mmCIF file of C-alpha atoms in Angstrom:
data_model
loop_
_atom_site.group_PDB
_atom_site.id
_atom_site.type_symbol
_atom_site.label_atom_id
_atom_site.label_comp_id
_atom_site.label_asym_id
_atom_site.label_seq_id
_atom_site.Cartn_x
_atom_site.Cartn_y
_atom_site.Cartn_z
ATOM 1 C CA UNK A 1108 -6.436 -87.815 -11.787
ATOM 2 C CA UNK A 1109 -8.537 -86.594 -8.826
ATOM 3 C CA UNK A 1110 -12.294 -86.454 -9.017
ATOM 4 C CA UNK A 1111 -13.466 -83.094 -10.355
ATOM 5 C CA UNK A 1112 -14.498 -80.472 -7.785
ATOM 6 C CA UNK A 1113 -18.212 -80.142 -7.113
ATOM 7 C CA UNK A 1114 -19.600 -76.818 -8.312
ATOM 8 C CA UNK A 1115 -21.949 -75.639 -5.560
ATOM 9 C CA UNK A 1116 -22.986 -72.391 -7.239
ATOM 10 C CA UNK A 1117 -22.226 -70.029 -10.090
ATOM 11 C CA UNK A 1118 -23.188 -66.382 -9.671
ATOM 12 C CA UNK A 1119 -22.817 -63.378 -11.949
ATOM 13 C CA UNK A 1120 -20.913 -60.728 -9.990
ATOM 14 C CA UNK A 1121 -20.231 -58.215 -12.784
ATOM 15 C CA UNK A 1122 -21.486 -57.666 -16.313
ATOM 16 C CA UNK A 1123 -20.240 -55.153 -18.856
ATOM 17 C CA UNK A 1124 -20.789 -55.045 -22.617
ATOM 18 C CA UNK A 1125 -17.907 -57.474 -23.196
ATOM 19 C CA UNK A 1126 -17.154 -59.173 -19.899
ATOM 20 C CA UNK A 1127 -19.350 -61.348 -17.741
ATOM 21 C CA UNK A 1128 -17.660 -62.192 -14.446
ATOM 22 C CA UNK A 1129 -18.815 -65.208 -12.443
ATOM 23 C CA UNK A 1130 -18.026 -66.360 -8.913
ATOM 24 C CA UNK A 1131 -17.908 -70.139 -8.672
ATOM 25 C CA UNK A 1132 -18.201 -71.948 -5.313
ATOM 26 C CA UNK A 1133 -16.145 -75.121 -5.503
ATOM 27 C CA UNK A 1134 -15.537 -78.097 -3.260
ATOM 28 C CA UNK A 1135 -12.488 -80.168 -4.128
ATOM 29 C CA UNK A 1136 -12.507 -83.945 -3.667
ATOM 30 C CA UNK A 1137 -10.396 -83.564 -0.510
ATOM 31 C CA UNK A 1138 -13.042 -81.304 1.019
ATOM 32 C CA UNK A 1139 -11.217 -77.998 0.431
ATOM 33 C CA UNK A 1140 -13.613 -75.214 -0.517
ATOM 34 C CA UNK A 1141 -12.721 -72.223 -2.636
ATOM 35 C CA UNK A 1142 -14.445 -69.378 -4.398
ATOM 36 C CA UNK A 1143 -12.898 -68.922 -7.839
ATOM 37 C CA UNK A 1144 -13.727 -66.227 -10.370
ATOM 38 C CA UNK A 1145 -13.869 -66.554 -14.136
ATOM 39 C CA UNK A 1146 -14.901 -64.651 -17.229
ATOM 40 C CA UNK A 1147 -17.794 -66.383 -18.933
ATOM 41 C CA UNK A 1148 -17.427 -65.390 -22.566
ATOM 42 C CA UNK A 1149 -20.970 -66.451 -23.448
ATOM 43 C CA UNK A 1150 -19.918 -67.007 -27.041
ATOM 44 C CA UNK A 1151 -19.308 -69.946 -29.325
ATOM 45 C CA UNK A 1152 -15.603 -69.145 -29.285
ATOM 46 C CA UNK A 1153 -13.013 -67.290 -31.291
ATOM 47 C CA UNK A 1154 -11.125 -68.151 -34.448
ATOM 48 C CA UNK A 1155 -7.463 -67.609 -35.259
ATOM 49 C CA UNK A 1156 -6.896 -67.961 -39.009
ATOM 50 C CA UNK A 1157 -3.592 -68.763 -40.719
ATOM 51 C CA UNK A 1158 -3.985 -67.706 -44.384
ATOM 52 C CA UNK A 1159 -1.255 -68.885 -46.729
ATOM 53 C CA UNK A 1160 -0.556 -68.414 -50.416
ATOM 54 C CA UNK A 1161 1.980 -70.467 -52.374
ATOM 55 C CA UNK A 1162 4.756 -68.181 -51.094
ATOM 56 C CA UNK A 1163 3.639 -66.352 -48.004
ATOM 57 C CA UNK A 1164 1.698 -66.294 -44.772
ATOM 58 C CA UNK A 1165 -0.470 -63.204 -44.393
ATOM 59 C CA UNK A 1166 -0.304 -61.383 -41.057
ATOM 60 C CA UNK A 1167 -2.061 -58.211 -39.950
ATOM 61 C CA UNK A 1168 -1.160 -55.352 -37.662
ATOM 62 C CA UNK A 1169 -4.063 -54.488 -35.407
ATOM 63 C CA UNK A 1170 -4.318 -52.120 -32.479
ATOM 64 C CA UNK A 1171 -4.763 -54.001 -29.200
ATOM 65 C CA UNK A 1172 -6.239 -52.068 -26.312
ATOM 66 C CA UNK A 1173 -4.810 -54.428 -23.674
ATOM 67 C CA UNK A 1174 -1.217 -53.735 -24.650
ATOM 68 C CA UNK A 1175 -2.011 -50.295 -26.135
ATOM 69 C CA UNK A 1176 0.128 -51.204 -29.145
ATOM 70 C CA UNK A 1177 -0.128 -52.465 -32.716
ATOM 71 C CA UNK A 1178 0.295 -56.217 -32.499
ATOM 72 C CA UNK A 1179 1.403 -58.309 -35.453
ATOM 73 C CA UNK A 1180 -0.758 -61.404 -35.557
ATOM 74 C CA UNK A 1181 -3.189 -63.574 -37.432
ATOM 75 C CA UNK A 1182 -6.657 -62.700 -38.644
ATOM 76 C CA UNK A 1183 -9.009 -63.431 -35.778
ATOM 77 C CA UNK A 1184 -12.398 -62.726 -34.336
ATOM 78 C CA UNK A 1185 -15.361 -64.001 -32.412
ATOM 79 C CA UNK A 1186 -17.703 -66.605 -33.826
ATOM 80 C CA UNK A 1187 -21.162 -65.129 -34.413
ATOM 81 C CA UNK A 1188 -24.233 -66.985 -33.119
ATOM 82 C CA UNK A 1189 -25.080 -69.824 -35.486
ATOM 83 C CA UNK A 1190 -21.738 -69.738 -37.283
ATOM 84 C CA UNK A 1191 -19.431 -72.718 -37.584
ATOM 85 C CA UNK A 1192 -15.724 -72.019 -36.937
ATOM 86 C CA UNK A 1193 -14.827 -72.283 -40.637
ATOM 87 C CA UNK A 1194 -17.610 -69.841 -41.544
ATOM 88 C CA UNK A 1195 -16.379 -67.335 -38.979
ATOM 89 C CA UNK A 1196 -12.850 -67.790 -40.308
ATOM 90 C CA UNK A 1197 -13.899 -67.100 -43.892
ATOM 91 C CA UNK A 1198 -15.896 -64.029 -42.826
ATOM 92 C CA UNK A 1199 -13.010 -62.598 -40.815
ATOM 93 C CA UNK A 1200 -10.611 -63.149 -43.723
ATOM 94 C CA UNK A 1201 -12.871 -61.076 -45.973
ATOM 95 C CA UNK A 1202 -13.310 -58.343 -43.374
ATOM 96 C CA UNK A 1203 -9.688 -58.075 -42.286
ATOM 97 C CA UNK A 1204 -7.573 -58.818 -45.362
ATOM 98 C CA UNK A 1205 -9.943 -58.807 -48.359
ATOM 99 C CA UNK A 1206 -9.581 -62.477 -49.198
ATOM 100 C CA UNK A 1207 -11.828 -65.499 -48.981
ATOM 101 C CA UNK A 1208 -10.524 -69.086 -48.992
ATOM 102 C CA UNK A 1209 -11.701 -72.122 -50.958
ATOM 103 C CA UNK A 1210 -10.035 -74.405 -48.472
ATOM 104 C CA UNK A 1211 -10.294 -73.903 -44.718
ATOM 105 C CA UNK A 1212 -9.603 -76.568 -42.175
ATOM 106 C CA UNK A 1213 -9.602 -76.792 -38.431
ATOM 107 C CA UNK A 1214 -6.180 -77.448 -36.952
ATOM 108 C CA UNK A 1215 -6.845 -77.489 -33.256
ATOM 109 C CA UNK A 1216 -9.298 -76.483 -30.590
ATOM 110 C CA UNK A 1217 -7.503 -74.625 -27.821
ATOM 111 C CA UNK A 1218 -8.133 -72.501 -24.766
ATOM 112 C CA UNK A 1219 -6.438 -69.214 -24.131
ATOM 113 C CA UNK A 1220 -6.637 -69.045 -20.362
ATOM 114 C CA UNK A 1221 -8.599 -72.057 -19.095
ATOM 115 C CA UNK A 1222 -7.988 -70.984 -15.490
ATOM 116 C CA UNK A 1223 -9.621 -67.592 -15.976
ATOM 117 C CA UNK A 1224 -12.073 -67.754 -18.885
ATOM 118 C CA UNK A 1225 -14.491 -70.159 -20.498
ATOM 119 C CA UNK A 1226 -13.224 -69.058 -23.925
ATOM 120 C CA UNK A 1227 -12.546 -71.656 -26.603
ATOM 121 C CA UNK A 1228 -10.309 -70.886 -29.559
ATOM 122 C CA UNK A 1229 -10.242 -72.583 -32.937
ATOM 123 C CA UNK A 1230 -7.112 -72.389 -35.064
ATOM 124 C CA UNK A 1231 -7.735 -72.793 -38.777
ATOM 125 C CA UNK A 1232 -5.575 -72.947 -41.876
ATOM 126 C CA UNK A 1233 -6.890 -71.074 -44.942
ATOM 127 C CA UNK A 1234 -5.587 -71.969 -48.399
ATOM 128 C CA UNK A 1235 -6.595 -71.297 -52.020
ATOM 129 C CA UNK A 1236 -7.281 -67.615 -51.353
ATOM 130 C CA UNK A 1237 -9.112 -65.299 -53.751
ATOM 131 C CA UNK A 1238 -9.932 -61.611 -53.567
ATOM 132 C CA UNK A 1239 -13.235 -60.913 -51.812
ATOM 133 C CA UNK A 1240 -13.972 -58.144 -49.326
ATOM 134 C CA UNK A 1241 -16.429 -58.037 -46.461
ATOM 135 C CA UNK A 1242 -17.614 -55.138 -44.367
ATOM 136 C CA UNK A 1243 -16.414 -55.496 -40.796
ATOM 137 C CA UNK A 1244 -16.528 -53.285 -37.748
ATOM 138 C CA UNK A 1245 -12.821 -52.470 -37.789
ATOM 139 C CA UNK A 1246 -12.201 -48.775 -37.054
ATOM 140 C CA UNK A 1247 -9.418 -48.631 -39.637
ATOM 141 C CA UNK A 1248 -7.968 -50.690 -42.456
ATOM 142 C CA UNK A 1249 -5.485 -53.267 -41.212
ATOM 143 C CA UNK A 1250 -1.947 -53.214 -42.527
ATOM 144 C CA UNK A 1251 -0.972 -56.551 -44.057
ATOM 145 C CA UNK A 1252 2.369 -58.247 -43.977
ATOM 146 C CA UNK A 1253 3.095 -61.054 -46.439
ATOM 147 C CA UNK A 1254 5.966 -63.033 -44.949
ATOM 148 C CA UNK A 1255 7.834 -65.749 -46.913
ATOM 149 C CA UNK A 1256 6.883 -69.277 -45.920
ATOM 150 C CA UNK A 1257 10.563 -70.166 -46.204
ATOM 151 C CA UNK A 1258 11.425 -67.865 -43.297
ATOM 152 C CA UNK A 1259 9.065 -68.705 -40.424
ATOM 153 C CA UNK A 1260 12.010 -68.939 -38.015
ATOM 154 C CA UNK A 1261 12.660 -65.217 -38.264
ATOM 155 C CA UNK A 1262 8.979 -64.392 -37.982
ATOM 156 C CA UNK A 1263 8.926 -66.293 -34.674
ATOM 157 C CA UNK A 1264 11.500 -63.783 -33.412
ATOM 158 C CA UNK A 1265 9.623 -60.688 -34.667
ATOM 159 C CA UNK A 1266 9.470 -58.015 -31.949
ATOM 160 C CA UNK A 1267 5.867 -57.044 -32.781
ATOM 161 C CA UNK A 1268 4.564 -60.568 -32.146
ATOM 162 C CA UNK A 1269 3.647 -61.050 -28.487
ATOM 163 C CA UNK A 1270 0.422 -63.030 -28.540
ATOM 164 C CA UNK A 1271 1.006 -66.695 -27.647
ATOM 165 C CA UNK A 1272 -1.773 -67.711 -30.057
ATOM 166 C CA UNK A 1273 0.232 -66.201 -32.897
ATOM 167 C CA UNK A 1274 3.466 -67.865 -31.768
ATOM 168 C CA UNK A 1275 1.708 -71.215 -31.394
ATOM 169 C CA UNK A 1276 0.172 -70.880 -34.863
ATOM 170 C CA UNK A 1277 3.544 -70.079 -36.404
ATOM 171 C CA UNK A 1278 5.188 -73.096 -34.793
ATOM 172 C CA UNK A 1279 2.359 -75.271 -36.100
ATOM 173 C CA UNK A 1280 2.721 -73.762 -39.578
ATOM 174 C CA UNK A 1281 6.459 -74.431 -39.611
ATOM 175 C CA UNK A 1282 5.783 -78.110 -38.846
ATOM 176 C CA UNK A 1283 3.079 -78.256 -41.493
ATOM 177 C CA UNK A 1284 5.397 -76.818 -44.121
ATOM 178 C CA UNK A 1285 8.249 -79.133 -43.065
ATOM 179 C CA UNK A 1286 5.925 -82.135 -43.330
ATOM 180 C CA UNK A 1287 5.862 -81.812 -47.091
ATOM 181 C CA UNK A 1288 3.381 -79.095 -47.921
ATOM 182 C CA UNK A 1289 4.388 -77.984 -51.450
ATOM 183 C CA UNK A 1290 6.034 -74.568 -51.192
ATOM 184 C CA UNK B 995 2.242 -48.624 -39.296
ATOM 185 C CA UNK B 996 -0.512 -46.092 -38.455
ATOM 186 C CA UNK B 997 -0.121 -43.641 -35.632
ATOM 187 C CA UNK B 998 -1.411 -45.072 -32.367
ATOM 188 C CA UNK B 999 -4.972 -44.164 -31.350
ATOM 189 C CA UNK B 1000 -5.351 -41.350 -28.851
ATOM 190 C CA UNK B 1001 -6.725 -42.575 -25.514
ATOM 191 C CA UNK B 1002 -9.277 -39.979 -24.431
ATOM 192 C CA UNK B 1003 -10.258 -41.671 -21.180
ATOM 193 C CA UNK B 1004 -9.951 -44.872 -19.163
ATOM 194 C CA UNK B 1005 -12.713 -45.650 -16.669
ATOM 195 C CA UNK B 1006 -13.218 -48.535 -14.280
ATOM 196 C CA UNK B 1007 -16.620 -50.026 -15.059
ATOM 197 C CA UNK B 1008 -16.466 -53.173 -12.926
ATOM 198 C CA UNK B 1009 -14.247 -54.481 -10.153
ATOM 199 C CA UNK B 1010 -14.301 -57.896 -8.530
ATOM 200 C CA UNK B 1011 -11.675 -59.617 -6.402
ATOM 201 C CA UNK B 1012 -9.819 -60.830 -9.501
ATOM 202 C CA UNK B 1013 -11.023 -58.772 -12.451
ATOM 203 C CA UNK B 1014 -10.843 -55.042 -13.039
ATOM 204 C CA UNK B 1015 -12.745 -54.041 -16.172
ATOM 205 C CA UNK B 1016 -11.953 -50.746 -17.892
ATOM 206 C CA UNK B 1017 -13.731 -48.852 -20.666
ATOM 207 C CA UNK B 1018 -11.263 -47.047 -22.915
ATOM 208 C CA UNK B 1019 -12.362 -44.185 -25.184
ATOM 209 C CA UNK B 1020 -10.190 -44.250 -28.302
ATOM 210 C CA UNK B 1021 -9.769 -42.084 -31.353
ATOM 211 C CA UNK B 1022 -7.980 -43.723 -34.254
ATOM 212 C CA UNK B 1023 -5.663 -41.710 -36.507
ATOM 213 C CA UNK B 1024 -8.365 -41.650 -39.208
ATOM 214 C CA UNK B 1025 -10.792 -40.008 -36.784
ATOM 215 C CA UNK B 1026 -12.828 -43.138 -36.014
ATOM 216 C CA UNK B 1027 -13.887 -43.275 -32.364
ATOM 217 C CA UNK B 1028 -14.551 -46.431 -30.406
ATOM 218 C CA UNK B 1029 -15.140 -47.507 -26.861
ATOM 219 C CA UNK B 1030 -13.162 -50.667 -26.166
ATOM 220 C CA UNK B 1031 -13.177 -52.702 -22.982
ATOM 221 C CA UNK B 1032 -10.264 -54.501 -21.381
ATOM 222 C CA UNK B 1033 -9.306 -56.349 -18.214
ATOM 223 C CA UNK B 1034 -6.620 -54.468 -16.343
ATOM 224 C CA UNK B 1035 -4.766 -57.149 -14.428
ATOM 225 C CA UNK B 1036 -3.076 -54.668 -12.103
ATOM 226 C CA UNK B 1037 -0.240 -57.103 -11.533
ATOM 227 C CA UNK B 1038 3.369 -57.430 -12.564
ATOM 228 C CA UNK B 1039 2.438 -60.361 -14.779
ATOM 229 C CA UNK B 1040 2.351 -64.123 -14.699
ATOM 230 C CA UNK B 1041 5.006 -66.774 -15.096
ATOM 231 C CA UNK B 1042 4.880 -70.033 -17.034
ATOM 232 C CA UNK B 1043 7.725 -72.306 -15.954
ATOM 233 C CA UNK B 1044 9.204 -75.183 -17.966
ATOM 234 C CA UNK B 1045 11.098 -77.404 -15.483
ATOM 235 C CA UNK B 1046 13.348 -80.034 -17.002
ATOM 236 C CA UNK B 1047 15.562 -82.753 -15.600
ATOM 237 C CA UNK B 1048 18.148 -84.644 -17.637
ATOM 238 C CA UNK B 1049 15.404 -86.940 -18.941
ATOM 239 C CA UNK B 1050 12.014 -85.321 -18.539
ATOM 240 C CA UNK B 1051 9.874 -82.228 -18.559
ATOM 241 C CA UNK B 1052 7.641 -81.927 -15.510
ATOM 242 C CA UNK B 1053 4.003 -81.067 -16.136
ATOM 243 C CA UNK B 1054 1.152 -80.700 -13.654
ATOM 244 C CA UNK B 1055 -2.555 -81.404 -13.748
ATOM 245 C CA UNK B 1056 -4.492 -78.548 -12.215
ATOM 246 C CA UNK B 1057 -8.191 -77.871 -12.055
ATOM 247 C CA UNK B 1058 -9.162 -74.905 -14.246
ATOM 248 C CA UNK B 1059 -12.435 -73.195 -13.432
ATOM 249 C CA UNK B 1060 -12.786 -71.663 -16.926
ATOM 250 C CA UNK B 1061 -12.898 -75.036 -18.654
ATOM 251 C CA UNK B 1062 -14.184 -76.878 -15.551
ATOM 252 C CA UNK B 1063 -11.613 -79.584 -16.215
ATOM 253 C CA UNK B 1064 -8.182 -80.771 -15.121
ATOM 254 C CA UNK B 1065 -5.738 -79.219 -17.562
ATOM 255 C CA UNK B 1066 -2.278 -80.639 -18.168
ATOM 256 C CA UNK B 1067 0.163 -77.748 -18.295
ATOM 257 C CA UNK B 1068 3.215 -76.056 -16.901
ATOM 258 C CA UNK B 1069 3.764 -74.699 -13.423
ATOM 259 C CA UNK B 1070 2.464 -71.161 -13.443
ATOM 260 C CA UNK B 1071 1.252 -68.341 -11.291
ATOM 261 C CA UNK B 1072 1.037 -64.611 -10.741
ATOM 262 C CA UNK B 1073 4.079 -62.550 -9.871
ATOM 263 C CA UNK B 1074 3.774 -61.131 -6.347
ATOM 264 C CA UNK B 1075 4.426 -57.424 -5.764
ATOM 265 C CA UNK B 1076 8.176 -56.801 -5.664
ATOM 266 C CA UNK B 1077 9.086 -60.167 -7.169
ATOM 267 C CA UNK B 1078 11.182 -60.570 -10.309
ATOM 268 C CA UNK B 1079 9.890 -63.126 -12.838
ATOM 269 C CA UNK B 1080 12.628 -65.651 -11.955
ATOM 270 C CA UNK B 1081 11.806 -65.329 -8.252
ATOM 271 C CA UNK B 1082 8.117 -65.949 -8.912
ATOM 272 C CA UNK B 1083 9.067 -68.926 -11.070
ATOM 273 C CA UNK B 1084 11.218 -70.465 -8.334
ATOM 274 C CA UNK B 1085 8.496 -69.913 -5.725
ATOM 275 C CA UNK B 1086 5.811 -71.491 -7.902
ATOM 276 C CA UNK B 1087 8.048 -74.495 -8.594
ATOM 277 C CA UNK B 1088 8.392 -75.097 -4.852
ATOM 278 C CA UNK B 1089 4.671 -74.652 -4.215
ATOM 279 C CA UNK B 1090 3.391 -76.710 -7.122
ATOM 280 C CA UNK B 1091 5.915 -79.520 -7.660
ATOM 281 C CA UNK B 1092 8.230 -79.501 -4.627
ATOM 282 C CA UNK B 1093 11.358 -78.517 -6.511
ATOM 283 C CA UNK B 1094 13.522 -75.419 -6.669
ATOM 284 C CA UNK B 1095 15.919 -74.684 -9.529
ATOM 285 C CA UNK B 1096 19.539 -73.542 -9.471
ATOM 286 C CA UNK B 1097 19.239 -72.282 -13.009
ATOM 287 C CA UNK B 1098 16.236 -70.291 -14.224
ATOM 288 C CA UNK B 1099 16.236 -68.157 -17.316
ATOM 289 C CA UNK B 1100 13.743 -66.018 -19.120
ATOM 290 C CA UNK B 1101 12.834 -67.318 -22.560
ATOM 291 C CA UNK B 1102 10.308 -64.800 -23.755
ATOM 292 C CA UNK B 1103 7.942 -62.102 -22.652
ATOM 293 C CA UNK B 1104 4.514 -62.706 -24.154
ATOM 294 C CA UNK B 1105 0.935 -61.572 -23.909
ATOM 295 C CA UNK B 1106 -1.979 -63.925 -23.612
ATOM 296 C CA UNK B 1107 -4.746 -61.809 -25.074
ATOM 297 C CA UNK B 1108 -3.366 -58.351 -25.884
ATOM 298 C CA UNK B 1109 -6.728 -57.309 -27.341
ATOM 299 C CA UNK B 1110 -8.602 -58.000 -24.120
ATOM 300 C CA UNK B 1111 -6.214 -57.812 -21.171
ATOM 301 C CA UNK B 1112 -3.161 -55.880 -20.041
ATOM 302 C CA UNK B 1113 -1.620 -59.138 -18.803
ATOM 303 C CA UNK B 1114 2.022 -59.877 -19.498
ATOM 304 C CA UNK B 1115 3.388 -63.419 -19.346
ATOM 305 C CA UNK B 1116 6.962 -64.523 -18.819
ATOM 306 C CA UNK B 1117 8.049 -67.963 -19.974
ATOM 307 C CA UNK B 1118 11.023 -69.365 -18.101
ATOM 308 C CA UNK B 1119 13.138 -72.485 -18.324
ATOM 309 C CA UNK B 1120 14.100 -74.099 -15.004
ATOM 310 C CA UNK B 1121 17.068 -76.476 -14.865
ATOM 311 C CA UNK B 1122 19.247 -78.056 -12.164
ATOM 312 C CA UNK B 1123 16.285 -78.913 -9.967
ATOM 313 C CA UNK B 1124 16.537 -80.004 -6.335
ATOM 314 C CA UNK B 1125 13.887 -81.044 -3.826
ATOM 315 C CA UNK B 1126 12.446 -78.096 -1.886
ATOM 316 C CA UNK B 1127 8.827 -77.521 -0.984
ATOM 317 C CA UNK B 1128 6.940 -74.286 -0.475
ATOM 318 C CA UNK B 1129 3.537 -73.659 1.034
ATOM 319 C CA UNK B 1130 1.132 -72.392 -1.624
ATOM 320 C CA UNK B 1131 -2.569 -71.666 -1.696
ATOM 321 C CA UNK B 1132 -3.432 -74.659 -3.861
ATOM 322 C CA UNK B 1133 -6.595 -76.404 -2.617
ATOM 323 C CA UNK B 1134 -5.113 -79.818 -3.347
ATOM 324 C CA UNK B 1135 -1.807 -81.418 -4.237
ATOM 325 C CA UNK B 1136 -1.116 -81.292 -7.959
ATOM 326 C CA UNK B 1137 -0.524 -84.500 -9.837
ATOM 327 C CA UNK B 1138 2.801 -84.470 -11.667
ATOM 328 C CA UNK B 1139 3.619 -85.980 -15.007
ATOM 329 C CA UNK B 1140 7.271 -86.547 -15.956
ATOM 330 C CA UNK B 1141 7.337 -86.808 -19.733
ATOM 331 C CA UNK B 1142 10.450 -87.940 -21.663
ATOM 332 C CA UNK B 1143 12.299 -85.096 -23.363
ATOM 333 C CA UNK B 1144 12.802 -87.417 -26.308
ATOM 334 C CA UNK B 1145 9.050 -87.498 -26.981
ATOM 335 C CA UNK B 1146 7.816 -83.880 -27.049
ATOM 336 C CA UNK B 1147 6.001 -84.529 -30.342
ATOM 337 C CA UNK B 1148 3.511 -86.853 -28.665
ATOM 338 C CA UNK B 1149 3.084 -84.493 -25.728
ATOM 339 C CA UNK B 1150 2.063 -81.763 -28.202
ATOM 340 C CA UNK B 1151 -0.820 -84.045 -29.218
ATOM 341 C CA UNK B 1152 -1.932 -84.841 -25.648
ATOM 342 C CA UNK B 1153 -5.692 -84.494 -25.289
ATOM 343 C CA UNK B 1154 -5.478 -82.873 -21.838
ATOM 344 C CA UNK B 1155 -3.342 -79.990 -23.114
ATOM 345 C CA UNK B 1156 -5.504 -77.141 -24.360
ATOM 346 C CA UNK B 1157 -3.791 -73.985 -23.128
ATOM 347 C CA UNK B 1158 -1.913 -72.224 -25.953
ATOM 348 C CA UNK B 1159 0.764 -71.124 -23.454
ATOM 349 C CA UNK B 1160 1.539 -74.781 -22.775
ATOM 350 C CA UNK B 1161 1.592 -75.656 -26.478
ATOM 351 C CA UNK B 1162 3.816 -72.664 -27.232
ATOM 352 C CA UNK B 1163 6.200 -73.631 -24.411
ATOM 353 C CA UNK B 1164 6.425 -77.209 -25.674
ATOM 354 C CA UNK B 1165 7.248 -76.085 -29.208
ATOM 355 C CA UNK B 1166 9.939 -73.799 -27.804
ATOM 356 C CA UNK B 1167 11.319 -76.653 -25.688
ATOM 357 C CA UNK B 1168 11.458 -78.974 -28.673
ATOM 358 C CA UNK B 1169 13.556 -76.393 -30.555
ATOM 359 C CA UNK B 1170 15.787 -75.877 -27.527
ATOM 360 C CA UNK B 1171 16.433 -79.608 -27.220
ATOM 361 C CA UNK B 1172 17.018 -79.945 -30.960
ATOM 362 C CA UNK B 1173 19.523 -77.099 -30.854
ATOM 363 C CA UNK B 1174 21.982 -79.236 -28.956
ATOM 364 C CA UNK B 1175 20.906 -79.223 -25.343
ATOM 365 C CA UNK B 1176 22.479 -82.382 -23.904
ATOM 366 C CA UNK B 1177 19.747 -84.953 -23.315
#
């Protein structure tokens, strides 16, 4: 593997409420110089939560402004300052689907677009759910879909699922269930 | 599914070489109003290409400025104006790994972060490879890794793979191989 490029400077070139754009001056180990741009998310990361009951995985439909469509996906959200990933996951579950989980575990740390953003994503599995609601900042109640754990293959083909994080989570879940998780 | 929010206005609030940030004024069907922000990528989309030989899948190590690390992943890149996804895929293959493909097919249209960007991603499988190089804008030659098709499970656990698009593509490939593709 080549030596990492030297970062000569990092400058903020745009800042909105949500997006902080940086220009990064780089020198590669072969001497090539480039100015790259990235979004610095300035946050501890985001969680994607896979909540399962004994029979079903719970998905939500949420309006996405990037695609201007209702996307079928997992409960997710940004980690608040001071929160651990599993705490953020449990909070988002309560806000988005009205459940908390007695058992939440980290599956994998990922990146969504490592070439364009500094964002880190944590994927968590939530089990042993119980009813508990939290007040979120969602503009409307999210529609829930309880999909049979025995039929993940068809969910992977669902036309309203476009987000690669959701598809990745579903593939992982299918492996987890196949590995002997009691249905 | 609720009626889609009404978009009252879309305004550019920041513009850099790579990122175009928009503020979108929305009114949800229940009357709730929000201002959301998104990155408008202003491009035809991006391709993620899975090149396979009879024995191996070809991965590349490329420096990612968001994670400030060399990420192991698939050949990928933006679609140029006027290009079809399979044309972009074949161009990127030549630029990044020095191969072209006689057989390229679209696997799935996805979105990376539909809540934050308008970006569309196309995942393509490239087969029947032959040596052919193209001149790209890469600052350095990319290191290639030829990984046995018989061992995708261990590749899914590789510590240098963080991008969910790569993980999703590997899961898809494992299914494709298991479905009877001749190894």
